[in-house]
XYZ file of C-alpha atoms in Angstrom:
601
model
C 5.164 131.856 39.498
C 2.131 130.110 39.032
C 3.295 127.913 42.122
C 4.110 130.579 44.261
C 0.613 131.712 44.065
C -0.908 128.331 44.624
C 1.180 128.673 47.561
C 0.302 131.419 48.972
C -3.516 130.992 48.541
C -2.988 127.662 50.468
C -1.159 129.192 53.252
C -4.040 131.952 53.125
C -6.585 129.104 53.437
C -5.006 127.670 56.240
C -4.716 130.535 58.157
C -8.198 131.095 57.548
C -9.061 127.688 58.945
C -7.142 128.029 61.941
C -8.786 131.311 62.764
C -12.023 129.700 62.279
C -10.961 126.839 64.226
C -9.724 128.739 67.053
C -13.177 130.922 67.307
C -15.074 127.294 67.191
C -16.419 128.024 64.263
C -15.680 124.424 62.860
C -18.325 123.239 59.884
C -16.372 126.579 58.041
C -12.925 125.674 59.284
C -13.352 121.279 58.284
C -14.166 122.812 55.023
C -11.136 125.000 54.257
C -9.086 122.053 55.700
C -10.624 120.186 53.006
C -10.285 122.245 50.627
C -6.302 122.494 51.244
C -6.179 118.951 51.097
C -8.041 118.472 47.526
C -5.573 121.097 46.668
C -2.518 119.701 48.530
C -3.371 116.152 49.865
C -0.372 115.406 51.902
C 0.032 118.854 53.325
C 0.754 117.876 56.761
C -0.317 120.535 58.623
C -3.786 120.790 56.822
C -4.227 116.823 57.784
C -3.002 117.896 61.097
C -5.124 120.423 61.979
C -7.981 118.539 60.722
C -7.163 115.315 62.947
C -7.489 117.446 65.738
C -10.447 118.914 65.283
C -12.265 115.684 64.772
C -11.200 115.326 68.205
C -13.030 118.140 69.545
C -16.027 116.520 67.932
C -15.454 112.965 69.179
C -14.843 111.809 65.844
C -12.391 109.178 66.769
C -12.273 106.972 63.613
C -11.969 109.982 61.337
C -9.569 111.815 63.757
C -7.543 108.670 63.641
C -7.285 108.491 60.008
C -6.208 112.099 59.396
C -3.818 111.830 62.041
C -2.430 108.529 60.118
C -1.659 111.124 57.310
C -0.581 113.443 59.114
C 2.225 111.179 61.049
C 3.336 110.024 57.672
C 3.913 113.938 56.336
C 5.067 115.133 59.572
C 7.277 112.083 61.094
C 8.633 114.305 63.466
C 5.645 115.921 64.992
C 5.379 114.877 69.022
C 1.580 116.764 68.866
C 0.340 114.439 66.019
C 1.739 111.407 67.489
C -0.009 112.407 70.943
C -3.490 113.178 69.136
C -3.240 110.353 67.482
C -2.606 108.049 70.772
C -5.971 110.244 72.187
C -7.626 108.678 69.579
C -6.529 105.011 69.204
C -7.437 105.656 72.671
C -10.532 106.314 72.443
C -11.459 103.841 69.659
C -10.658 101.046 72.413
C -6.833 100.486 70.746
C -4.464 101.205 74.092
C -1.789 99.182 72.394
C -1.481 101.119 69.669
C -2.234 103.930 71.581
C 0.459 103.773 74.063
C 3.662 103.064 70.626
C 2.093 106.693 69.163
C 2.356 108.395 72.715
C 6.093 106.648 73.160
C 6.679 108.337 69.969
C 5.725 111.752 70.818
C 7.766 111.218 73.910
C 10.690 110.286 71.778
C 10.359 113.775 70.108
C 9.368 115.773 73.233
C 9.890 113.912 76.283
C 9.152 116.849 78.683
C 5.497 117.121 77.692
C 3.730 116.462 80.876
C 0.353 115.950 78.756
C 1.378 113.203 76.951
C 3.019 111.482 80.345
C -0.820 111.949 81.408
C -2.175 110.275 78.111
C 0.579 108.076 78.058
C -0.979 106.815 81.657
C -4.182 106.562 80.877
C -3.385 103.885 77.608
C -1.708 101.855 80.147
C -4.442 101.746 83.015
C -6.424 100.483 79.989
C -4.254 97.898 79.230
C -4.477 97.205 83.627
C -0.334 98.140 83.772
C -0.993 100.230 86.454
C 2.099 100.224 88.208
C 3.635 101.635 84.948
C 0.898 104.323 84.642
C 1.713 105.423 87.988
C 5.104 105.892 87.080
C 4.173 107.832 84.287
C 1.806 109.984 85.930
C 4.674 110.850 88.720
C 6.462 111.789 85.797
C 3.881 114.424 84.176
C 3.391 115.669 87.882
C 7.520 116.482 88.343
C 7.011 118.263 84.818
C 3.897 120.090 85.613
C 3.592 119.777 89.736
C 0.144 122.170 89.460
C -1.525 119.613 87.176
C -4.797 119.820 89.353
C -6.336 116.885 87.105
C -3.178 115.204 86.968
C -2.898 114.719 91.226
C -6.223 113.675 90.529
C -5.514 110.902 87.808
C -2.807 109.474 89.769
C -5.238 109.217 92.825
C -7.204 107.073 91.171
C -4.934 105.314 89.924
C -3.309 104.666 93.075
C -6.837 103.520 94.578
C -6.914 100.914 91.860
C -3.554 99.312 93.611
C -4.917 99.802 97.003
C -2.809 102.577 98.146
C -5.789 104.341 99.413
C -3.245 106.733 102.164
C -1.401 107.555 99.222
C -4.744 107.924 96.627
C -5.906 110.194 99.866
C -2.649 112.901 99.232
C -2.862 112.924 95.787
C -6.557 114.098 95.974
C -5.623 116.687 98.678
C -2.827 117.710 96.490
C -5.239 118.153 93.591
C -7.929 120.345 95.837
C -5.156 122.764 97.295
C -4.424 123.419 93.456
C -8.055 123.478 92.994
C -10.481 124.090 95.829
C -13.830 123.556 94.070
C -12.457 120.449 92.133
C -15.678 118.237 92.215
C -14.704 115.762 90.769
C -11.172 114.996 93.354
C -14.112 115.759 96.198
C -15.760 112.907 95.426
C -12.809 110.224 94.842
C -11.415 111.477 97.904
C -14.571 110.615 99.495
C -13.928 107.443 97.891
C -10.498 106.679 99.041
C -11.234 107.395 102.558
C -14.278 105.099 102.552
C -12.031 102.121 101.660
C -9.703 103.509 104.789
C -13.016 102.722 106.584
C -13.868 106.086 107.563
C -17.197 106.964 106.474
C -17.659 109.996 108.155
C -14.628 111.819 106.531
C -16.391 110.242 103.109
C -19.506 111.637 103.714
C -18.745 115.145 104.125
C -16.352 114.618 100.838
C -19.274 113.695 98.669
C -21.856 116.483 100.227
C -19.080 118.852 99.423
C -18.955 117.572 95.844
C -22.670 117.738 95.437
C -22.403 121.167 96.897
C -20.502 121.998 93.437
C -22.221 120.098 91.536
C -26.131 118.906 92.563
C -26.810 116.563 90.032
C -23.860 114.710 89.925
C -25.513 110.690 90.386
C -21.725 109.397 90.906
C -21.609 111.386 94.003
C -25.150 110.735 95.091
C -24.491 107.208 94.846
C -21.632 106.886 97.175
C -22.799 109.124 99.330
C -26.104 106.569 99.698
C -23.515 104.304 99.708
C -21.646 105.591 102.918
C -24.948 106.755 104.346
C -25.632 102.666 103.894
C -22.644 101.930 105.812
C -22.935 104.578 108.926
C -26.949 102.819 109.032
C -28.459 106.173 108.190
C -30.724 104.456 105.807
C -33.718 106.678 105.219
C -31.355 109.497 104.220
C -29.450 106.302 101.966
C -32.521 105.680 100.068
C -33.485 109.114 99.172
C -30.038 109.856 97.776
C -29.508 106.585 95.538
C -33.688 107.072 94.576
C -32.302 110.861 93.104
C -29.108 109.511 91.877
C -31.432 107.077 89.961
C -33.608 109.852 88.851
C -30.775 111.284 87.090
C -29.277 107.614 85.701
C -31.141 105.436 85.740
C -29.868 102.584 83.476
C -26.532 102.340 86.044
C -26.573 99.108 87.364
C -24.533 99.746 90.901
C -27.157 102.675 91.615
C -30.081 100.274 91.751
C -27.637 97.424 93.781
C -26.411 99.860 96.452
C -30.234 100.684 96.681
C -31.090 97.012 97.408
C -28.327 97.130 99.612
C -30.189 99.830 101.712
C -33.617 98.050 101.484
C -31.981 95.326 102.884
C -30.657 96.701 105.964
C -33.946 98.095 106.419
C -35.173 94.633 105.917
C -37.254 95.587 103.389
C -36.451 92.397 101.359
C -38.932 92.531 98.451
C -38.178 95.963 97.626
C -34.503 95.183 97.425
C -35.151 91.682 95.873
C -36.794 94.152 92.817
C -33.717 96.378 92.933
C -31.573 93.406 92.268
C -33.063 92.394 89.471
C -33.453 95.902 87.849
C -29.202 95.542 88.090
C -29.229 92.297 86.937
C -31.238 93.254 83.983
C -28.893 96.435 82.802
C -25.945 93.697 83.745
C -26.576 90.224 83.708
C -23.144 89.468 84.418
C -22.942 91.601 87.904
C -21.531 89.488 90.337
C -22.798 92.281 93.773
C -26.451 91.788 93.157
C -26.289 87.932 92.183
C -24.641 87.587 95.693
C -27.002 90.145 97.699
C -30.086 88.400 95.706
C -28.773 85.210 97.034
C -28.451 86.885 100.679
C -32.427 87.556 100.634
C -33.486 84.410 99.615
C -30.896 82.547 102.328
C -32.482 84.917 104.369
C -36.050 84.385 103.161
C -35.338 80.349 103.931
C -35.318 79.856 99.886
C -31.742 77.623 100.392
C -32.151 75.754 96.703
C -32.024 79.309 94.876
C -30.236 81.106 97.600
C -27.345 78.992 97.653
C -26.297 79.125 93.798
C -26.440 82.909 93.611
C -24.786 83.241 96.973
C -21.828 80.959 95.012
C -21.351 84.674 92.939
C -19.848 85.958 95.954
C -16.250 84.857 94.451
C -16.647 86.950 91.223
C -17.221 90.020 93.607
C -14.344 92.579 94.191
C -14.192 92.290 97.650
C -13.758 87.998 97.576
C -11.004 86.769 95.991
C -10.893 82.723 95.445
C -7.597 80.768 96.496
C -5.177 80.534 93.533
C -5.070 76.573 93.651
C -4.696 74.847 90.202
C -6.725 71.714 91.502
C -10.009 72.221 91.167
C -13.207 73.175 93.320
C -15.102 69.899 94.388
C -18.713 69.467 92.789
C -20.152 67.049 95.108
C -18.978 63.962 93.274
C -17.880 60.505 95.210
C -14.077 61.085 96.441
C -13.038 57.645 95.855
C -9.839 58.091 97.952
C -8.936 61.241 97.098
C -7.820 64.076 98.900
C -9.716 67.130 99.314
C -8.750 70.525 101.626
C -11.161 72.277 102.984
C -10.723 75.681 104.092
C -12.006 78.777 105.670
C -13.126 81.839 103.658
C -14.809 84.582 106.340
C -14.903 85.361 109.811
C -14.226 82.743 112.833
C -18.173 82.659 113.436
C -18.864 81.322 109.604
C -16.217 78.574 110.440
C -17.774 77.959 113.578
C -21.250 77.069 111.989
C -20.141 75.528 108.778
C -16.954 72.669 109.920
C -19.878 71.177 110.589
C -19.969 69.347 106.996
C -16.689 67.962 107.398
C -18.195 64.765 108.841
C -20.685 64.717 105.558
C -17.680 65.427 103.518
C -15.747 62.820 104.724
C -18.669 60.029 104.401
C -18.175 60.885 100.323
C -14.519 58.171 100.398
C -11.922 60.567 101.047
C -8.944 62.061 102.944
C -10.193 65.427 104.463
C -7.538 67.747 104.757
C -8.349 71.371 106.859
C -6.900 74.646 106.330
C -7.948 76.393 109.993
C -7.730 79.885 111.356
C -5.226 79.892 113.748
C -7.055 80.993 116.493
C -9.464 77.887 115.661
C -6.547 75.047 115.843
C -7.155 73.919 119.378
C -10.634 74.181 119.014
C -11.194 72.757 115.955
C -8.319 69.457 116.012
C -11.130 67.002 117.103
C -14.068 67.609 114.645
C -15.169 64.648 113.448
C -14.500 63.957 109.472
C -11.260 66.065 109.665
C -8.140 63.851 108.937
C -5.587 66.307 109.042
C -5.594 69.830 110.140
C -3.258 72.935 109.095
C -2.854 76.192 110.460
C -3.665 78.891 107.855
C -0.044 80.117 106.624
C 1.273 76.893 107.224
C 2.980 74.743 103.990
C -0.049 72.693 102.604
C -0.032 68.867 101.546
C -0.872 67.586 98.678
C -4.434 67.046 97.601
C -6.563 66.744 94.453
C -9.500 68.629 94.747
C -10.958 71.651 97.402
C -13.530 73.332 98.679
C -14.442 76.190 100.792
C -16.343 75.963 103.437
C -19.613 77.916 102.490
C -19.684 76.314 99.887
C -20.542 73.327 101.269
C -24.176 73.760 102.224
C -25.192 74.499 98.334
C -22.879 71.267 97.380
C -24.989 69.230 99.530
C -28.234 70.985 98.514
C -28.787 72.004 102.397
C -32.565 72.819 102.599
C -34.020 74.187 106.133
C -35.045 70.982 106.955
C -31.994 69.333 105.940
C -29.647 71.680 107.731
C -27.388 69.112 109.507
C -28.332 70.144 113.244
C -26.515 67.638 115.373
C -24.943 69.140 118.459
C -22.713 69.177 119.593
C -20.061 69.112 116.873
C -17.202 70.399 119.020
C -16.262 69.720 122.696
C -14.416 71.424 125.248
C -11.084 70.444 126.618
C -12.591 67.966 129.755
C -9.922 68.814 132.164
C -10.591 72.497 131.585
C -14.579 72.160 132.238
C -13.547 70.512 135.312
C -11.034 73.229 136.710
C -13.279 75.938 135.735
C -16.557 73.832 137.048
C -15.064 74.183 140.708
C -14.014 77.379 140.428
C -17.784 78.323 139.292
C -18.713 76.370 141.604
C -18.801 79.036 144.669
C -21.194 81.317 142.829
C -24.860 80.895 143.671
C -27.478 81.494 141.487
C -27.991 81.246 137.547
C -24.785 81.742 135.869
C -24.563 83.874 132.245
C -22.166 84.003 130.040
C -22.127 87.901 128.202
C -21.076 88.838 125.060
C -21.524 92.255 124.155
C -19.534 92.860 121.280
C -18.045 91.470 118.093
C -14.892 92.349 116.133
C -14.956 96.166 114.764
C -13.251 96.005 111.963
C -15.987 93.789 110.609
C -18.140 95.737 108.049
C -21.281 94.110 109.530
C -20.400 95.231 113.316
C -22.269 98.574 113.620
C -25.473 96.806 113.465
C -25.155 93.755 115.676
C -22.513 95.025 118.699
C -24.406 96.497 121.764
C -23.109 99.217 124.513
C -22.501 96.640 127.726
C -24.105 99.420 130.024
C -27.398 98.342 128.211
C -27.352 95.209 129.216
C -27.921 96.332 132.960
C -31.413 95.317 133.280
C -29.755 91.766 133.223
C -27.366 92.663 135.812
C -29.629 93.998 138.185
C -31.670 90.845 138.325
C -31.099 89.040 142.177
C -30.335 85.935 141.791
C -28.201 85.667 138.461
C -24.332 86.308 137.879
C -22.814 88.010 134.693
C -19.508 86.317 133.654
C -17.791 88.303 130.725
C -16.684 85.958 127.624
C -15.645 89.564 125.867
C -12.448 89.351 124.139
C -10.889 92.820 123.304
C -10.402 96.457 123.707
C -14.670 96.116 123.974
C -13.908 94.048 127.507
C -12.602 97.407 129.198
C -16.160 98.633 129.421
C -16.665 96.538 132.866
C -14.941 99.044 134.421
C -17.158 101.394 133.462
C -20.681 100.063 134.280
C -19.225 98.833 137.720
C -20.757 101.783 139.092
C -24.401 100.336 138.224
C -24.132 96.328 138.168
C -21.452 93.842 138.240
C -20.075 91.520 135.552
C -17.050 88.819 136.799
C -14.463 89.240 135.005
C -11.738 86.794 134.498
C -9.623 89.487 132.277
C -6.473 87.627 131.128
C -6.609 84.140 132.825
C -9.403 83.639 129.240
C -7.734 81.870 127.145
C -4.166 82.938 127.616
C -2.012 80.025 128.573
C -4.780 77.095 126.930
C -4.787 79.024 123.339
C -7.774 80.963 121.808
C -11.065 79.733 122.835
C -10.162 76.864 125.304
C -11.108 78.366 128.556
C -14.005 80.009 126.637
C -15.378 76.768 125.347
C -14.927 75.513 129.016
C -16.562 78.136 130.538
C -19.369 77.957 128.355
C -19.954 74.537 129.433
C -20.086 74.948 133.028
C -22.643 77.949 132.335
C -26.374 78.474 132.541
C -26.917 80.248 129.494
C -24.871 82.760 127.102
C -26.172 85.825 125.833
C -24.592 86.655 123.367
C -24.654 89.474 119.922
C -24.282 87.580 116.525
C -20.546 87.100 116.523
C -18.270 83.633 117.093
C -19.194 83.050 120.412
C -22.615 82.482 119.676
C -21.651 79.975 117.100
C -19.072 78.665 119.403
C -21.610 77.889 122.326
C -24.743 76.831 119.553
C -21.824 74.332 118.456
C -21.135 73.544 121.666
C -24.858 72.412 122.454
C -24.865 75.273 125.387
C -27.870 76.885 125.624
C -27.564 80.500 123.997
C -29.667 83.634 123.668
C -28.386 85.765 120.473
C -29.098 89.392 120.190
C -29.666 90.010 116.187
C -30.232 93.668 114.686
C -33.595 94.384 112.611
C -31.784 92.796 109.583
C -30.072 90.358 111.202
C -27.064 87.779 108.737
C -29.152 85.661 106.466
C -27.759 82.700 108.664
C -29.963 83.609 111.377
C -33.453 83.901 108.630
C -35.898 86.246 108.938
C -38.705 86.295 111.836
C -38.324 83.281 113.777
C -37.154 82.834 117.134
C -35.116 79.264 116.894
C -32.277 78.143 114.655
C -32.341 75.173 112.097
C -28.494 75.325 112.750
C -28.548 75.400 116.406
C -31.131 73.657 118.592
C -30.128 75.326 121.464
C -30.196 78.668 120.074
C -32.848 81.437 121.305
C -33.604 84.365 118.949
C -34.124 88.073 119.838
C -34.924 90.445 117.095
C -34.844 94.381 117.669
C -37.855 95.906 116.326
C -35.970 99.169 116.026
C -33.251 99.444 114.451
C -30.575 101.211 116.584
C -32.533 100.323 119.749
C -31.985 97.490 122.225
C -33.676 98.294 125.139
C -36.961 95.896 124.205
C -34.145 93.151 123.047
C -32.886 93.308 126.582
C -36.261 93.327 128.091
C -37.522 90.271 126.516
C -34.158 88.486 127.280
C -34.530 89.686 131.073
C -37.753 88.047 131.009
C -36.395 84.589 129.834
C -33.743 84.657 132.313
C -36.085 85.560 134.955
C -37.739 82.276 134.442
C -34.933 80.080 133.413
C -33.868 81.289 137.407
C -37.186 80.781 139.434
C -36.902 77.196 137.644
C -33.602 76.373 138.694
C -34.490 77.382 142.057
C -32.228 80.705 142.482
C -34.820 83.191 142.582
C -34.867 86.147 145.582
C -35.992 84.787 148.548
């Protein structure tokens, strides 16, 4: 009898505590809990109940420990099992995390919440293919999961599937329109599917919901960065700052900005404000090493520019030999290859010959659209097609990292030119067929390969180059490779540019007949992309047209090259604007003409 009443008054208790619970009033429900427990203290349900609401008060440790109790009283209880996983979760224990949700599974494997949780222990172990599949699984269960479409997007992005991120968040908005959160990874997702207009109006919808949300403000400053709308970039990451400001990224992507505004020691300060909330941030080592490359500061530049290959969007080659440091080869065998774009292999094959002076067999790995070009640079033993089987060899290097190997200065830069030739018999065919062309002959460029992040600042509109092709006296030759190349046909209306469409470099192999060309030319104008490296290597005389914050290659307020003698600078002073950029060239070619004798009669 006596038992019966215990009983009861425990059950009473409980209830009690669960009503208490469930109104949120929990300082009076933890203490009827306990109070069962000093009465009863295996009574599964009381440890239970009390697990869980340590979870509601982020009380991990002692939500864990409960829940420990309560798994032992209640071994076949699929909600203890998943609490318990939330909260090995969140004390940093996925492992054991994940074995309590497969248990709960085991007992109740059409939960879709513990599918979810289930995912989320293994994208913090990094098995993300096998939270995906677990996520797909919670979806088929519970298909209007709004934050569950929006999970797997994420998770998704983190493989790279950023089509397949992008319907997952549009499957999470239909289910919930104002979903701020989904808004803004969207915006995400179709950023890294390069279109930042479609990523802008995501994350101004998302701050629409929610103002102060510095995640959103941040990539929208971000994509405002990339679509060179900088003022509006710099007010947006300066709020998203006032709202968090110990977040590293905010203050890089806001050096970023000052950058491209080349506002160098303001972004040189942003930097370091990262750098000092996380030292080991590889982003702002690299973009502090941009700025002082681009500041002419080689001995620090160079080391902090070396971060790049810790960044997420550089990956180094998976070779087990290891990176050269500069040491004597003494007949070994290192391999050289490429890392960026054409142009950076252009200016930096270069150190080959140095490379080879250290006693060793140099072994290339060479774009393929490079191989012709590139087979007779001096220092290179053996060359190999990127793709192709490699031989062996014993250590390796990439080719930007040369310069900091050799401890390049400005006035060590090694400026000898030319460093690559043109195929003779070529210059000689296209020499005659030049030939018939009075006046001063140009080479144009106008612009460089658009799927290059860098290409919205540097590539000019060929109709505003016309004050060039309006001078008497002086012939524009295109050297534009491309869908860019079909803009001839419309500016033919206002000055005319020779084109030699597909006889460029068709039959000879990438760059031959450009290379030729180039050296039966006056000058080449060109924007900042490979053939401007290719004619500077070429020892051609070459104009470049560089935005207001031009590659850190090309330094900061000077008109001449340390890398190529032969190179002309021409700066906007507007960002956006070209017309004085044109003018000033104009000028120089008007006088380069009158002295060669070809001006109007």
């Amino acid at each position: 009898m006596e038992s019966d009443t215990r009983m009861a008054v425990t059950a009473e208790a409980l209830a009690l505590a669960w009503r208490h619970h469930q109104a949120g009033n929990l300082a009076a429900a933890e203490q009827l809990y306990r109070q069962v427990l000093e009465a009863e203290p295996a009574h599964g349900d009381a440890l239970a109940l009390l697990g869980a609401l340590y979870l509601a008060q982020n009380r991990w440790a002692e939500a864990e420990a409960q829940l420990q109790y309560a798994a032992e009283a209640l071994p076949d209880s699929a909600p203890v099992f998943d609490n318990r996983g939330i909260a090995l979760a969140r004390l940093g224990r996925p492992a054991d995390a994940e074995a309590s949700f497969r248990r709960a599974l085991e007992l109740e494997p059409n939960h879709a919440e513990t599918h979810i949780n289930l995912a989320l222990a293994l994208e913090q172990q990094s098995r993300i293919e096998e939270a995906v599949a677990s996520m797909r699984e919670a979806l088929r269960l519970s298909p209007r999961h709004a934050i569950g479409w929006n999970r797997l997007g994420t998770l998704l992005l983190r493989l790279g599937n950023a089509e397949e991120a992008v319907a997952a968040y549009d499957q999470a908005l239909v289910l919930k329109p104002d979903f701020a959160m989904a808004l803004d990874n969207r915006g995400v997702a179709v950023s890294r599917l390069g279109r930042w207009h479609d990523a802008v109006a995501q994350f101004r919808e998302a701050l629409r919901l929610q103002a102060n949300n510095a995640t959103a403000l941040n990539n929208l400053g971000h994509a405002l960065t990339e679509l060179t709308e900088l003022d509006e970039a710099v007010v947006c990451l300066r709020r998203a700052l006032e709202l968090d400001p110990q977040r590293a990224e905010i203050h890089n992507n806001l050096g970023v900005a000052f950058t491209q505004l080349n506002r160098l020691n303001d972004a040189a300060a942003c930097f370091e404000r990262s750098l000092q909330l996380r030292p080991d941030y590889a982003e702002p080592h690299r973009n502090r090493g941009i700025i002082s490359l681009a500041q002419g500061d080689y001995e620090r530049g160079w080391p902090e520019y070396a971060w790049r290959w810790k960044c997420k969007d550089l990956r180094p080659r998976p070779f087990t030999q290891p990176l050269w440091d500069g040491t004597p080869l003494a007949g070994r065998t290192i391999l050289l290859h490429a890392e960026q774009g054409l142009g950076d292999t252009l200016q930096f094959i270069r150190y080959a010959r140095l490379v080879k002076e250290q006693g060793g067999a140099v072994v290339f790995e060479c774009p393929k659209p490079l191989v012709k070009l590139l087979a007779n640079v001096s220092g290179i033993d053996r060359l190999f097609p990127a793709g192709e089987c490699l031989p062996d060899f014993d250590v390796h290097a990439p080719l930007l990292d040369l310069p900091g190997i050799f401890g390049t200065t400005l006035a060590t830069a090694p400026a000898s030119v030319p460093y690559l030739t043109a195929d003779p018999g070529l210059v000689e065919s296209w020499r005659r067929e030049l030939a018939s062309l009075p006046g001063l002959k140009v080479g144009i460029v106008w612009r460089g390969n658009a799927r290059m992040q860098y290409d919205r600042y540097r590539s000019v509109p060929l109709r505003a180059l016309e004050p060039l092709g309006r001078l008497p006296g002086v012939h524009l030759i295109s050297l534009q490779k491309g869908p860019a190349a079909e803009e001839i046909a419309d500016v033919s209306d206002a000055f005319p540019v020779i084109d030699f469409g597909n006889r460029l470099d068709k039959e000879h192999g990438p760059f031959a007949d450009t290379a030729a060309v180039m050296k039966c030319l006056d000058l080449v104008i060109s924007v900042d992309t490979a053939a401007a490296h290719l004619a500077g290597a070429l020892g051609v005389p070459v104009l470049v047209l560089l935005p207001c914050a031009a590659e850190w290659r090309w330094l900061r307020d000077r008109e001449d090259s340390p890398w190529y003698p032969t190179a002309r600078l021409f700066r906007q002073t507007r960002m956006k604007e070209w017309g004085d950029v044109v003018a000033r060239i104009a000028q120089l070619v008007v006088r380069t003409r009158d002295r060669a004798g070809f001006g109007p009669v």
